PDB file of C-alpha atoms and ligand atoms in Angstrom:
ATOM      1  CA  UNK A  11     157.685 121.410  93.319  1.00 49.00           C
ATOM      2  CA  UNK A  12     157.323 124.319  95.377  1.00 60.00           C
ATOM      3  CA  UNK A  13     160.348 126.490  94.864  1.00 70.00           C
ATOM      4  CA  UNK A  14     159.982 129.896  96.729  1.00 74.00           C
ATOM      5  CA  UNK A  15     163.191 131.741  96.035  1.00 84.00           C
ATOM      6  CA  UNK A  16     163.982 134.181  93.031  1.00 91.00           C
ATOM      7  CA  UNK A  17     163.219 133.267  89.443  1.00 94.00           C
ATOM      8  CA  UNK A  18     167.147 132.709  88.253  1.00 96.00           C
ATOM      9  CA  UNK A  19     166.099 131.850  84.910  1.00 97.00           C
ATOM     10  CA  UNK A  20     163.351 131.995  82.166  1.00 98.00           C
ATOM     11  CA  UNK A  21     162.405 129.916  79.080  1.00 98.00           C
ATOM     12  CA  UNK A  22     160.278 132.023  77.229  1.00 98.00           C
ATOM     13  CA  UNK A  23     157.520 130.949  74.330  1.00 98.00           C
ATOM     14  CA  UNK A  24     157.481 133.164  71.205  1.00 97.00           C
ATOM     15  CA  UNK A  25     154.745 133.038  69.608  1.00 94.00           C
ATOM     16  CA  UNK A  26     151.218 134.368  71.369  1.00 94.00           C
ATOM     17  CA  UNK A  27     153.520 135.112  73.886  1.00 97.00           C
ATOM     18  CA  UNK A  28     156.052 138.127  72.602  1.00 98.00           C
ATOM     19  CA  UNK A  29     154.691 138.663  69.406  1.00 96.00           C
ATOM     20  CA  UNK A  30     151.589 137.650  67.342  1.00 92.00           C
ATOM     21  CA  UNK A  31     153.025 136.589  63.340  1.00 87.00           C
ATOM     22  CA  UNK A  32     154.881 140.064  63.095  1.00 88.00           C
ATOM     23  CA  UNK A  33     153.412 142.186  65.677  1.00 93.00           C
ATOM     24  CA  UNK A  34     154.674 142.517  68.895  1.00 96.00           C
ATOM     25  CA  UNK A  35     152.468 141.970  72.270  1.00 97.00           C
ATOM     26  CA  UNK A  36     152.517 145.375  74.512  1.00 97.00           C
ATOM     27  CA  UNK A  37     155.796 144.799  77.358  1.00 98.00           C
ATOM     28  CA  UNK A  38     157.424 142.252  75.085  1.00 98.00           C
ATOM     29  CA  UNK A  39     160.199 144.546  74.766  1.00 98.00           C
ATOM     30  CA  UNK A  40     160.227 145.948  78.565  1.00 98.00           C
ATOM     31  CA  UNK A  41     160.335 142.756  80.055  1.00 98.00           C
ATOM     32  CA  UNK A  42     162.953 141.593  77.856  1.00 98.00           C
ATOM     33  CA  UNK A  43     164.897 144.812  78.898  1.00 98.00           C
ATOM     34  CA  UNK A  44     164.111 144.161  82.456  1.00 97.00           C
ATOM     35  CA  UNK A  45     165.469 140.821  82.552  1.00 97.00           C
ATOM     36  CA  UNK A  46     168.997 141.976  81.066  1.00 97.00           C
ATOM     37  CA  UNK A  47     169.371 144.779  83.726  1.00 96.00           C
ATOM     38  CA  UNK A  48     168.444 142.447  86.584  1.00 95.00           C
ATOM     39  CA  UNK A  49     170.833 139.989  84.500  1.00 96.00           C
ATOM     40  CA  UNK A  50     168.074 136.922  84.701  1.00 97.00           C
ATOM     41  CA  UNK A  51     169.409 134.633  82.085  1.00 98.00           C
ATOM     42  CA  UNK A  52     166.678 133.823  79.650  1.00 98.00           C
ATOM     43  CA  UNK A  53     165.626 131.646  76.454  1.00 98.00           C
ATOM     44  CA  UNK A  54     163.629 132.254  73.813  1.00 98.00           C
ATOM     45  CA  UNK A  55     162.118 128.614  73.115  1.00 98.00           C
ATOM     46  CA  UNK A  56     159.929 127.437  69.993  1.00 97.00           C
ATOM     47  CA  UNK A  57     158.770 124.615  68.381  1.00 97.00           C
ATOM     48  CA  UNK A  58     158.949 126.494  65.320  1.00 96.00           C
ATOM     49  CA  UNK A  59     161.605 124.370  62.846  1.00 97.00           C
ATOM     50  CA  UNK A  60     161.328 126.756  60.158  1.00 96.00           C
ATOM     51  CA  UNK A  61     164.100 129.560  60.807  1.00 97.00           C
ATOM     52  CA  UNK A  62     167.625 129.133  61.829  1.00 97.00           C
ATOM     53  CA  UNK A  63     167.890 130.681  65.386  1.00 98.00           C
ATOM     54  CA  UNK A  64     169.562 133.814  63.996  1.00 98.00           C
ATOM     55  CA  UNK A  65     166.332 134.407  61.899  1.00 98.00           C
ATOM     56  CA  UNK A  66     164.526 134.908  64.438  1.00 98.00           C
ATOM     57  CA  UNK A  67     166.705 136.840  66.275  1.00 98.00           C
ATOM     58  CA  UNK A  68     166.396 139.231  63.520  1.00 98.00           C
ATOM     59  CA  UNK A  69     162.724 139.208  63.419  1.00 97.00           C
ATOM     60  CA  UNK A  70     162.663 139.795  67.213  1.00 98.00           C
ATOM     61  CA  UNK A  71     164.766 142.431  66.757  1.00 98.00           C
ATOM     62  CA  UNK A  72     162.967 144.210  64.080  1.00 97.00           C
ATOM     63  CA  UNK A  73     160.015 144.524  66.419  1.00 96.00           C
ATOM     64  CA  UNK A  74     162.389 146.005  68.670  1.00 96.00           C
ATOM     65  CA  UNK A  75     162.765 143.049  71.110  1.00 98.00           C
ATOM     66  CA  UNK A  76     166.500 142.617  72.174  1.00 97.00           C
ATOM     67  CA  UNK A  77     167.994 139.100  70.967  1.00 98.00           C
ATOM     68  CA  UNK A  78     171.079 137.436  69.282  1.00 98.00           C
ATOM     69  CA  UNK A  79     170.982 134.162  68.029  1.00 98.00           C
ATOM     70  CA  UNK A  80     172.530 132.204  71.323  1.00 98.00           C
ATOM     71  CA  UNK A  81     169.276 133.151  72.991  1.00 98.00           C
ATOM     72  CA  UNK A  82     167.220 131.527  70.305  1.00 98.00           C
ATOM     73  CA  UNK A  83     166.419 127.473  71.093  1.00 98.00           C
ATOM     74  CA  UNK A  84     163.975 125.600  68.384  1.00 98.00           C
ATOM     75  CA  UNK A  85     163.053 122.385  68.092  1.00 98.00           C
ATOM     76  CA  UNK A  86     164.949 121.871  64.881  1.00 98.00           C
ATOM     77  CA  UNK A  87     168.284 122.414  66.881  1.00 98.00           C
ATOM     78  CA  UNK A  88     166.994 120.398  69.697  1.00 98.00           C
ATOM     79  CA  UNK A  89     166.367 117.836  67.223  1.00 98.00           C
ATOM     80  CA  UNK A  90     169.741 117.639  65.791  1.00 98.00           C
ATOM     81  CA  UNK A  91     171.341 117.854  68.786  1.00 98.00           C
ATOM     82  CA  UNK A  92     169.413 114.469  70.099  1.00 98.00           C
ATOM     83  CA  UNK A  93     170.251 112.822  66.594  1.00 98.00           C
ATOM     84  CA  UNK A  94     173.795 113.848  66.650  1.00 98.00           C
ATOM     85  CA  UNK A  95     173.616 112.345  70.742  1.00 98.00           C
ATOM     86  CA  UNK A  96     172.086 108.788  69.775  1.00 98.00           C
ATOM     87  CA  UNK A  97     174.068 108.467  66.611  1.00 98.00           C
ATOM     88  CA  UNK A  98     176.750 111.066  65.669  1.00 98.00           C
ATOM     89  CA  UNK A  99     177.102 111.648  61.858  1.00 98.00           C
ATOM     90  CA  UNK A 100     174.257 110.163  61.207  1.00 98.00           C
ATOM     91  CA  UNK A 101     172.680 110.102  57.881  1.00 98.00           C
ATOM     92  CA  UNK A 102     169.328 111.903  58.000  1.00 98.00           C
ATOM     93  CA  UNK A 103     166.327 112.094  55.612  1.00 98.00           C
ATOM     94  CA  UNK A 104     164.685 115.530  56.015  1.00 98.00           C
ATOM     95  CA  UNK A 105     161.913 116.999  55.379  1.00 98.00           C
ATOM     96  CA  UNK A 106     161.460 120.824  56.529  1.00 98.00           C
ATOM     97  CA  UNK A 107     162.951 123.873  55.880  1.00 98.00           C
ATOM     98  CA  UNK A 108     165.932 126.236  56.469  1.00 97.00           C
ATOM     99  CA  UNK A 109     165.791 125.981  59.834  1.00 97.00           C
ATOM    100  CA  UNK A 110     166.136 122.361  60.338  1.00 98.00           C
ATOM    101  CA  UNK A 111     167.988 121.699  57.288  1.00 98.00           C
ATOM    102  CA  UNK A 112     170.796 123.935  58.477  1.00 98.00           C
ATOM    103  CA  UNK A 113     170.409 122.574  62.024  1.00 98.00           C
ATOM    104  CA  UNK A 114     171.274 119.215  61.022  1.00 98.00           C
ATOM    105  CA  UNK A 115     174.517 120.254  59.344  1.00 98.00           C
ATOM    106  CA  UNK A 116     175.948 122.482  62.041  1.00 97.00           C
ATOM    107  CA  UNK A 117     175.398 119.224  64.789  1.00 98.00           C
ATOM    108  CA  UNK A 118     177.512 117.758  62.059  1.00 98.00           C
ATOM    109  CA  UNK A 119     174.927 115.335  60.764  1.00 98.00           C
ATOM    110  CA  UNK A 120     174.872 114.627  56.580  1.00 98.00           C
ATOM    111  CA  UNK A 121     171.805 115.331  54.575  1.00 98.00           C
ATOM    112  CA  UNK A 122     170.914 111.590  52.031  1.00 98.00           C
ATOM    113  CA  UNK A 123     168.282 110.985  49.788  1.00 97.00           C
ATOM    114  CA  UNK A 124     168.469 107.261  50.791  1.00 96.00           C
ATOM    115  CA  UNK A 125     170.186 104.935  53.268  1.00 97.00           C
ATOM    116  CA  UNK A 126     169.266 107.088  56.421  1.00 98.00           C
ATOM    117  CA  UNK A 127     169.396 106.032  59.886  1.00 98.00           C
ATOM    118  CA  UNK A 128     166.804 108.859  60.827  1.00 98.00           C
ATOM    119  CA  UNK A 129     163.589 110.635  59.220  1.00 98.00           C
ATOM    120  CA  UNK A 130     163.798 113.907  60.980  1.00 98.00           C
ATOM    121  CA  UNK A 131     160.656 115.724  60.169  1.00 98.00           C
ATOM    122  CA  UNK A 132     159.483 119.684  60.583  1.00 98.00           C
ATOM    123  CA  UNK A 133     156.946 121.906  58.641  1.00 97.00           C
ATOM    124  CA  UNK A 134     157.525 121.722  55.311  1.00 98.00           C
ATOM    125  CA  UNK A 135     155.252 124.266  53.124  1.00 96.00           C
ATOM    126  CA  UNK A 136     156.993 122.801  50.169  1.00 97.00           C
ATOM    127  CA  UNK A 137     155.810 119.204  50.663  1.00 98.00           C
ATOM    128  CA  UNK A 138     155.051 116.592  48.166  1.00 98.00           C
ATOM    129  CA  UNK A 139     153.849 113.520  47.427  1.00 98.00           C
ATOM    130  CA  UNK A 140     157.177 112.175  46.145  1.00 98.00           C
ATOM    131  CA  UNK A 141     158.959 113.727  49.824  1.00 98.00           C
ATOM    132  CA  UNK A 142     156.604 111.448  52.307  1.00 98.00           C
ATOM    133  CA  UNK A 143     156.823 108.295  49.938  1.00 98.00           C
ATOM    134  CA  UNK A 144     160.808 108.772  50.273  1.00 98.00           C
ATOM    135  CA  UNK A 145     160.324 109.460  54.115  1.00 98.00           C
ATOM    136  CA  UNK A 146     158.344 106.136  54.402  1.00 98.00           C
ATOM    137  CA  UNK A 147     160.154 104.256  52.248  1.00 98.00           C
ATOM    138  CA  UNK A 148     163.468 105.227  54.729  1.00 98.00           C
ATOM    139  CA  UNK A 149     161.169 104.252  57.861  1.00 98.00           C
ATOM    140  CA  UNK A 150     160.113 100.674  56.624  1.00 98.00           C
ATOM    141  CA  UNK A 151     163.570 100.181  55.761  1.00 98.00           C
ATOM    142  CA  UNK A 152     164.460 100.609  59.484  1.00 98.00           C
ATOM    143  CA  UNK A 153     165.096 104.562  59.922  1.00 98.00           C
ATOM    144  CA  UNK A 154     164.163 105.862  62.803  1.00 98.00           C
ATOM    145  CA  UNK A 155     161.383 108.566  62.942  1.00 98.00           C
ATOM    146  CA  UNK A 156     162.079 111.943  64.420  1.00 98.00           C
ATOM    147  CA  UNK A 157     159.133 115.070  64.733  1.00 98.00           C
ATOM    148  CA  UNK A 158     160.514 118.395  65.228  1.00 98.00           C
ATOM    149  CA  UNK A 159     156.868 119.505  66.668  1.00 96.00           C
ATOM    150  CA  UNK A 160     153.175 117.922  67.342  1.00 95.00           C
ATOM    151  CA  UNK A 161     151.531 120.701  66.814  1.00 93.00           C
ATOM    152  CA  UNK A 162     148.139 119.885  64.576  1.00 93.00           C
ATOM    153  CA  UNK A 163     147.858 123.762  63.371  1.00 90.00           C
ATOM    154  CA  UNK A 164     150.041 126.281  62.656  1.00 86.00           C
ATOM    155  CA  UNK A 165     148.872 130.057  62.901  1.00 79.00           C
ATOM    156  CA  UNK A 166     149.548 132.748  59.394  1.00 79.00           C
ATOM    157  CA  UNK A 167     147.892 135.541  58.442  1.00 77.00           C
ATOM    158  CA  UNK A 168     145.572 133.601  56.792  1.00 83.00           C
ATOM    159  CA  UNK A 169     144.014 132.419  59.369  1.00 83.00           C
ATOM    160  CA  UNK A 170     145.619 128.374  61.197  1.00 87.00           C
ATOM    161  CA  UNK A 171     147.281 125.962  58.606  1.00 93.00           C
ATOM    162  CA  UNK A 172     148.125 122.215  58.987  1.00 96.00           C
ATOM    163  CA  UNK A 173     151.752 122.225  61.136  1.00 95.00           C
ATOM    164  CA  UNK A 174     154.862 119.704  61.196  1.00 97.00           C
ATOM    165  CA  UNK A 175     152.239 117.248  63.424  1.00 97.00           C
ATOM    166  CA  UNK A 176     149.688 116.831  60.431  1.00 98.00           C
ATOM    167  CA  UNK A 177     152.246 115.867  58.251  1.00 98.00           C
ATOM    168  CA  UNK A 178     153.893 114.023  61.085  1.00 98.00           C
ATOM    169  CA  UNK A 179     150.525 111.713  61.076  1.00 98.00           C
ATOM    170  CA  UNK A 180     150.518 111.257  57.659  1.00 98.00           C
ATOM    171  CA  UNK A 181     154.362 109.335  57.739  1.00 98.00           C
ATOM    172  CA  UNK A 182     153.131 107.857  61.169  1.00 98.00           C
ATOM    173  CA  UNK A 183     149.729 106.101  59.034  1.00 98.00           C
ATOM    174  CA  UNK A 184     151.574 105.422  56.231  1.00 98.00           C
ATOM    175  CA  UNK A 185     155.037 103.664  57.903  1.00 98.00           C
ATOM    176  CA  UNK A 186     153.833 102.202  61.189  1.00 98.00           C
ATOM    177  CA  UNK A 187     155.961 104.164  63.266  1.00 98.00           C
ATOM    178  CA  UNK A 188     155.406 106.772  66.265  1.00 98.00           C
ATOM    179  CA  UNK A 189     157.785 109.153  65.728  1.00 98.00           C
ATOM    180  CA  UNK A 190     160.329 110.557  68.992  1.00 98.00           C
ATOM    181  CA  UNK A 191     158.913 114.111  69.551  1.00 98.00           C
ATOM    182  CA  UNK A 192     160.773 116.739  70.086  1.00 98.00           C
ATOM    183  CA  UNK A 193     159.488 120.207  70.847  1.00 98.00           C
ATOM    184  CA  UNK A 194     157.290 120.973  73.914  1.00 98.00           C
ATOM    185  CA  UNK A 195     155.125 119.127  75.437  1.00 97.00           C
ATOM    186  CA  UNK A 196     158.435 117.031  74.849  1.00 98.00           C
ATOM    187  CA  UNK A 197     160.941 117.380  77.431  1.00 98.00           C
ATOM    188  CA  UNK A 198     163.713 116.791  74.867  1.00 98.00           C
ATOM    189  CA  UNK A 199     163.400 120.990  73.857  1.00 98.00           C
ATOM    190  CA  UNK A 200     162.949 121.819  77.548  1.00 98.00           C
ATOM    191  CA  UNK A 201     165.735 120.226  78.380  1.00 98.00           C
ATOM    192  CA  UNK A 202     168.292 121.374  75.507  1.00 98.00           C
ATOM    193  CA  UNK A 203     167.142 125.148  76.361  1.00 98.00           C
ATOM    194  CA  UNK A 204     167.942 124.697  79.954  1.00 98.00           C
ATOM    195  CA  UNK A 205     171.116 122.728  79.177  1.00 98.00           C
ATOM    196  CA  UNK A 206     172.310 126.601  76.554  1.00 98.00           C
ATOM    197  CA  UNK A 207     170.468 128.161  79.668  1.00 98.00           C
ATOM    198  CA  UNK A 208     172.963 127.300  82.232  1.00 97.00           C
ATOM    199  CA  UNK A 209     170.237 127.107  85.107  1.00 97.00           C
ATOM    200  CA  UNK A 210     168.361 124.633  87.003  1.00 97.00           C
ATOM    201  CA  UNK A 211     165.227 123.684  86.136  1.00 97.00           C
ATOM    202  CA  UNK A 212     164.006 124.155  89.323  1.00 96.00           C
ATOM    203  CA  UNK A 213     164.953 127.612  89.448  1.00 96.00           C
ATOM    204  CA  UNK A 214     163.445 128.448  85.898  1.00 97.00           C
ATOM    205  CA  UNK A 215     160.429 129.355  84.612  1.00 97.00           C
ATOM    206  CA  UNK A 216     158.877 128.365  81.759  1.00 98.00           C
ATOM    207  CA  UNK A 217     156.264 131.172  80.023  1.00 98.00           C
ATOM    208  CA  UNK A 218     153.628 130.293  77.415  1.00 98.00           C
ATOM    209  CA  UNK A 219     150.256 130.992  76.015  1.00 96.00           C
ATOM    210  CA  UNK A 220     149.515 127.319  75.799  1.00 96.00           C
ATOM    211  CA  UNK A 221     148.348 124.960  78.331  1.00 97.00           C
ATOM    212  CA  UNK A 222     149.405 121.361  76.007  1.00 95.00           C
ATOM    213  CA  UNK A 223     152.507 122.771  74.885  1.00 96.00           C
ATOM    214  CA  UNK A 224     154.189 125.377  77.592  1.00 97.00           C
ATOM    215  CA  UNK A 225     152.834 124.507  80.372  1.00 98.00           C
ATOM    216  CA  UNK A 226     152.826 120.628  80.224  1.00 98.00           C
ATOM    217  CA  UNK A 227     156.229 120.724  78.966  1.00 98.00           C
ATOM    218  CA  UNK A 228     157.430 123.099  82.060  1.00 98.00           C
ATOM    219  CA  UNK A 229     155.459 120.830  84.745  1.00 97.00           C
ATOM    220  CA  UNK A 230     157.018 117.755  82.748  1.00 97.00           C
ATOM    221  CA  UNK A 231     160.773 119.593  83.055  1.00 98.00           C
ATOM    222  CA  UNK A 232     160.441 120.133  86.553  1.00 97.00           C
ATOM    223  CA  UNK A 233     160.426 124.016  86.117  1.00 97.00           C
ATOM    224  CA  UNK A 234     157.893 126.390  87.363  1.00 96.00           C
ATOM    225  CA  UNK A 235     155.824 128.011  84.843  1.00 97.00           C
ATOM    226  CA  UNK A 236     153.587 130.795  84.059  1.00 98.00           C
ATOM    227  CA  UNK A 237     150.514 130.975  81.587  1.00 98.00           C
ATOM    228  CA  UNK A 238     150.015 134.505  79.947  1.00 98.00           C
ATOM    229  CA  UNK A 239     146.878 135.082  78.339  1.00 97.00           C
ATOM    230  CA  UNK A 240     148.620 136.964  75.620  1.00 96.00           C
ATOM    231  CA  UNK A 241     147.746 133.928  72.740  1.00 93.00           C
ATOM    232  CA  UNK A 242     145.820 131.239  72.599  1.00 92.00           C
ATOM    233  CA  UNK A 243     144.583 130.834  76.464  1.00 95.00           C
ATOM    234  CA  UNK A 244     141.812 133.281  77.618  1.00 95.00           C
ATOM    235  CA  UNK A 245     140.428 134.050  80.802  1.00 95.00           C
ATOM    236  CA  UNK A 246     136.765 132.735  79.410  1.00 96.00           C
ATOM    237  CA  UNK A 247     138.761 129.593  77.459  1.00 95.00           C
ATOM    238  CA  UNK A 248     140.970 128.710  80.331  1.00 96.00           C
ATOM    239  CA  UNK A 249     138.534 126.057  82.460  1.00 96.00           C
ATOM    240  CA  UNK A 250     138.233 124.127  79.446  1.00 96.00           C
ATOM    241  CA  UNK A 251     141.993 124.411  78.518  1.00 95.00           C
ATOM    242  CA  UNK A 252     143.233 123.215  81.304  1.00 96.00           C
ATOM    243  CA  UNK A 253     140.689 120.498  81.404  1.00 96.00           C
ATOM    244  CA  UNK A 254     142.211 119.412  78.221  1.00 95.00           C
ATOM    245  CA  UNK A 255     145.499 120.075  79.164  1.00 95.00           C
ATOM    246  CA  UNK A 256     145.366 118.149  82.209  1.00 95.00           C
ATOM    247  CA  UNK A 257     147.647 120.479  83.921  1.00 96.00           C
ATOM    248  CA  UNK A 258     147.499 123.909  85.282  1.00 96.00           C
ATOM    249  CA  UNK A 259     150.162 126.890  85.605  1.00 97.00           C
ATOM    250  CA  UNK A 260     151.525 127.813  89.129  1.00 96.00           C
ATOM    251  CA  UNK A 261     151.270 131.144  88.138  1.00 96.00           C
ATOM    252  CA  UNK A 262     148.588 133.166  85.795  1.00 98.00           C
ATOM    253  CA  UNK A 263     149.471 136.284  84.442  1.00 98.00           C
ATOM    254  CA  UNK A 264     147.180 138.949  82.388  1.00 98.00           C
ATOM    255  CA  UNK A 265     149.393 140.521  80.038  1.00 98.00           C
ATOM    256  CA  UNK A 266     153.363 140.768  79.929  1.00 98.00           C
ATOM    257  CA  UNK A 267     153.076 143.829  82.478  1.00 98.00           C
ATOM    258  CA  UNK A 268     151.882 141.436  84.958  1.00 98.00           C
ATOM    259  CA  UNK A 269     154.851 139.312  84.434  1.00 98.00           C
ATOM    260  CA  UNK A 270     157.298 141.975  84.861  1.00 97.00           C
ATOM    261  CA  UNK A 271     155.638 142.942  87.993  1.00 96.00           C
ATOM    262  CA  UNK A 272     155.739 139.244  89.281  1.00 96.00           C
ATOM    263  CA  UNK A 273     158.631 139.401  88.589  1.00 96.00           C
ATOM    264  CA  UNK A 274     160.081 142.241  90.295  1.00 94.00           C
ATOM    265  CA  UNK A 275     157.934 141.293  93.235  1.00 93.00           C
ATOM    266  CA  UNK A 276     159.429 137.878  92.933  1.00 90.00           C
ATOM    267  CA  UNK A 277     163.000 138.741  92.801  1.00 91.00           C
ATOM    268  CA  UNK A 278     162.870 141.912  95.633  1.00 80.00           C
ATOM    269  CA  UNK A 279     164.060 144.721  93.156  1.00 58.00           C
TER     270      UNK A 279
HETATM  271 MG1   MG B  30     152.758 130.163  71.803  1.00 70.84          MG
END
């Protein structure tokens, strides 16, 4: 894909890439002004399932970053959504939190304890024993297996925790089943954000800190994207990243004042 014309759209990562946990990155909040007075439509996309999309409007807004709820895309709603496409009113078996749990009501799906057609599975920091036995016991009974997120880790304030895919390989051992994924490298969240976005995805761009997740999941969207070494990716880890990754950005940016330049440079204002 080479597409050379302005950037009419951006799917942006949260975490490492606005804010770090509850502190904001330096230009989070200028860029995100910038891009509603040059009115470039924009997402804020995350694999997080935990909060509804209006909580984390709020918490973008309490760093001072500009953002309502419509703006917000997670893999929880994404997740819904797909269930709700495959199988509307589907019974689902969850385990996560808030976020997911009230996702799958509002795409109209009902919450069981048994007899579900779907294990749809998130972070859960209130797991137990007795949750995965009744996820496993829905999957060898012929649910099908749903995983808000891969992602091994999960970073907190004290320090990187096991995410939504730990547990995710835990009901995948256990039942036999490889769960659908769908937050990024998944194309299934790129595609729902880009669907609320309203733009091509050849005319987006899709900005992360991470090289697997971000990046892979822009190049495997067919948008252009742009690694910020905000988070995660360094300029001394990036070789090896990207090695990894097996995928590199189009575009590399510093910091978030770099962006903004690129793209005011990119878009002739
Ligand atoms: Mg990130």
């Amino acid at each position: 894909m080479t597409y050379t014309g302005p950037i009419k759209g951006l799917l942006l990562d949260l975490d490492g890439t606005l804010y770090h946990g509850t502190r904001m990155i330096p230009g989070a909040d200028r860029l995100i002004g910038q891009l509603i007075e040059q009115n470039i439509p924009f997402r804020y996309v995350t694999n997080n399932s935990s909060l509804t999309p209006g909580a984390f409007a709020d918490r973008l807004q309490g760093m001072g970053i500009p953002a309502t709820a419509k703006e917000v895309c997670t893999s929880a709603e994404a997740a819904a959504a797909y269930i709700a496409k495959v199988k509307p009113r589907a019974n689902v078996f969850v385990i996560g939190e808030s976020g997911l749990r009230q996702a799958a009501e509002e795409a109209g799906l009902t919450i069981v304890e048994e007899g579900a057609d779907f294990v749809v599975q998130g972070i859960d920091r209130e797991l137990s024993y007795d949750k995965i036995a009744k996820a496993v016991e829905q999957l060898l009974g012929g649910a099908e297996s749903i995983l808000t997120n891969p992602d091994l880790l999960l970073p907190s304030e004290h320090g990187l925790r096991p995410g939504a895919g730990s547990i995710g390989a835990m009901i995948q051992a256990a039942s036999g089943k490889v769960p659908t994924v769908i937050g990024k490298p998944s194309t299934i969240l790129m595609n729902f954000a880009l669907n609320s976005l309203g733009v091509s995805a050849s005319q987006s761009w899709v900005v992360g800190d991470n090289l697997a997740t971000d990046i892979a999941a822009g190049k495997a969207a067919g948008c252009g994207t742009v690694l910020v070494l905000t988070g995660l990716t360094t300029a001394d880890n990036l070789e090896s990243y990207a090695a990894k990754a097996g995928c590199r950005p189009d575009v590399i940016c510093a910091d978030l004042e770099a962006l903004s330049s690129y793209i005011t440079e990119r878009n002739g204002q």
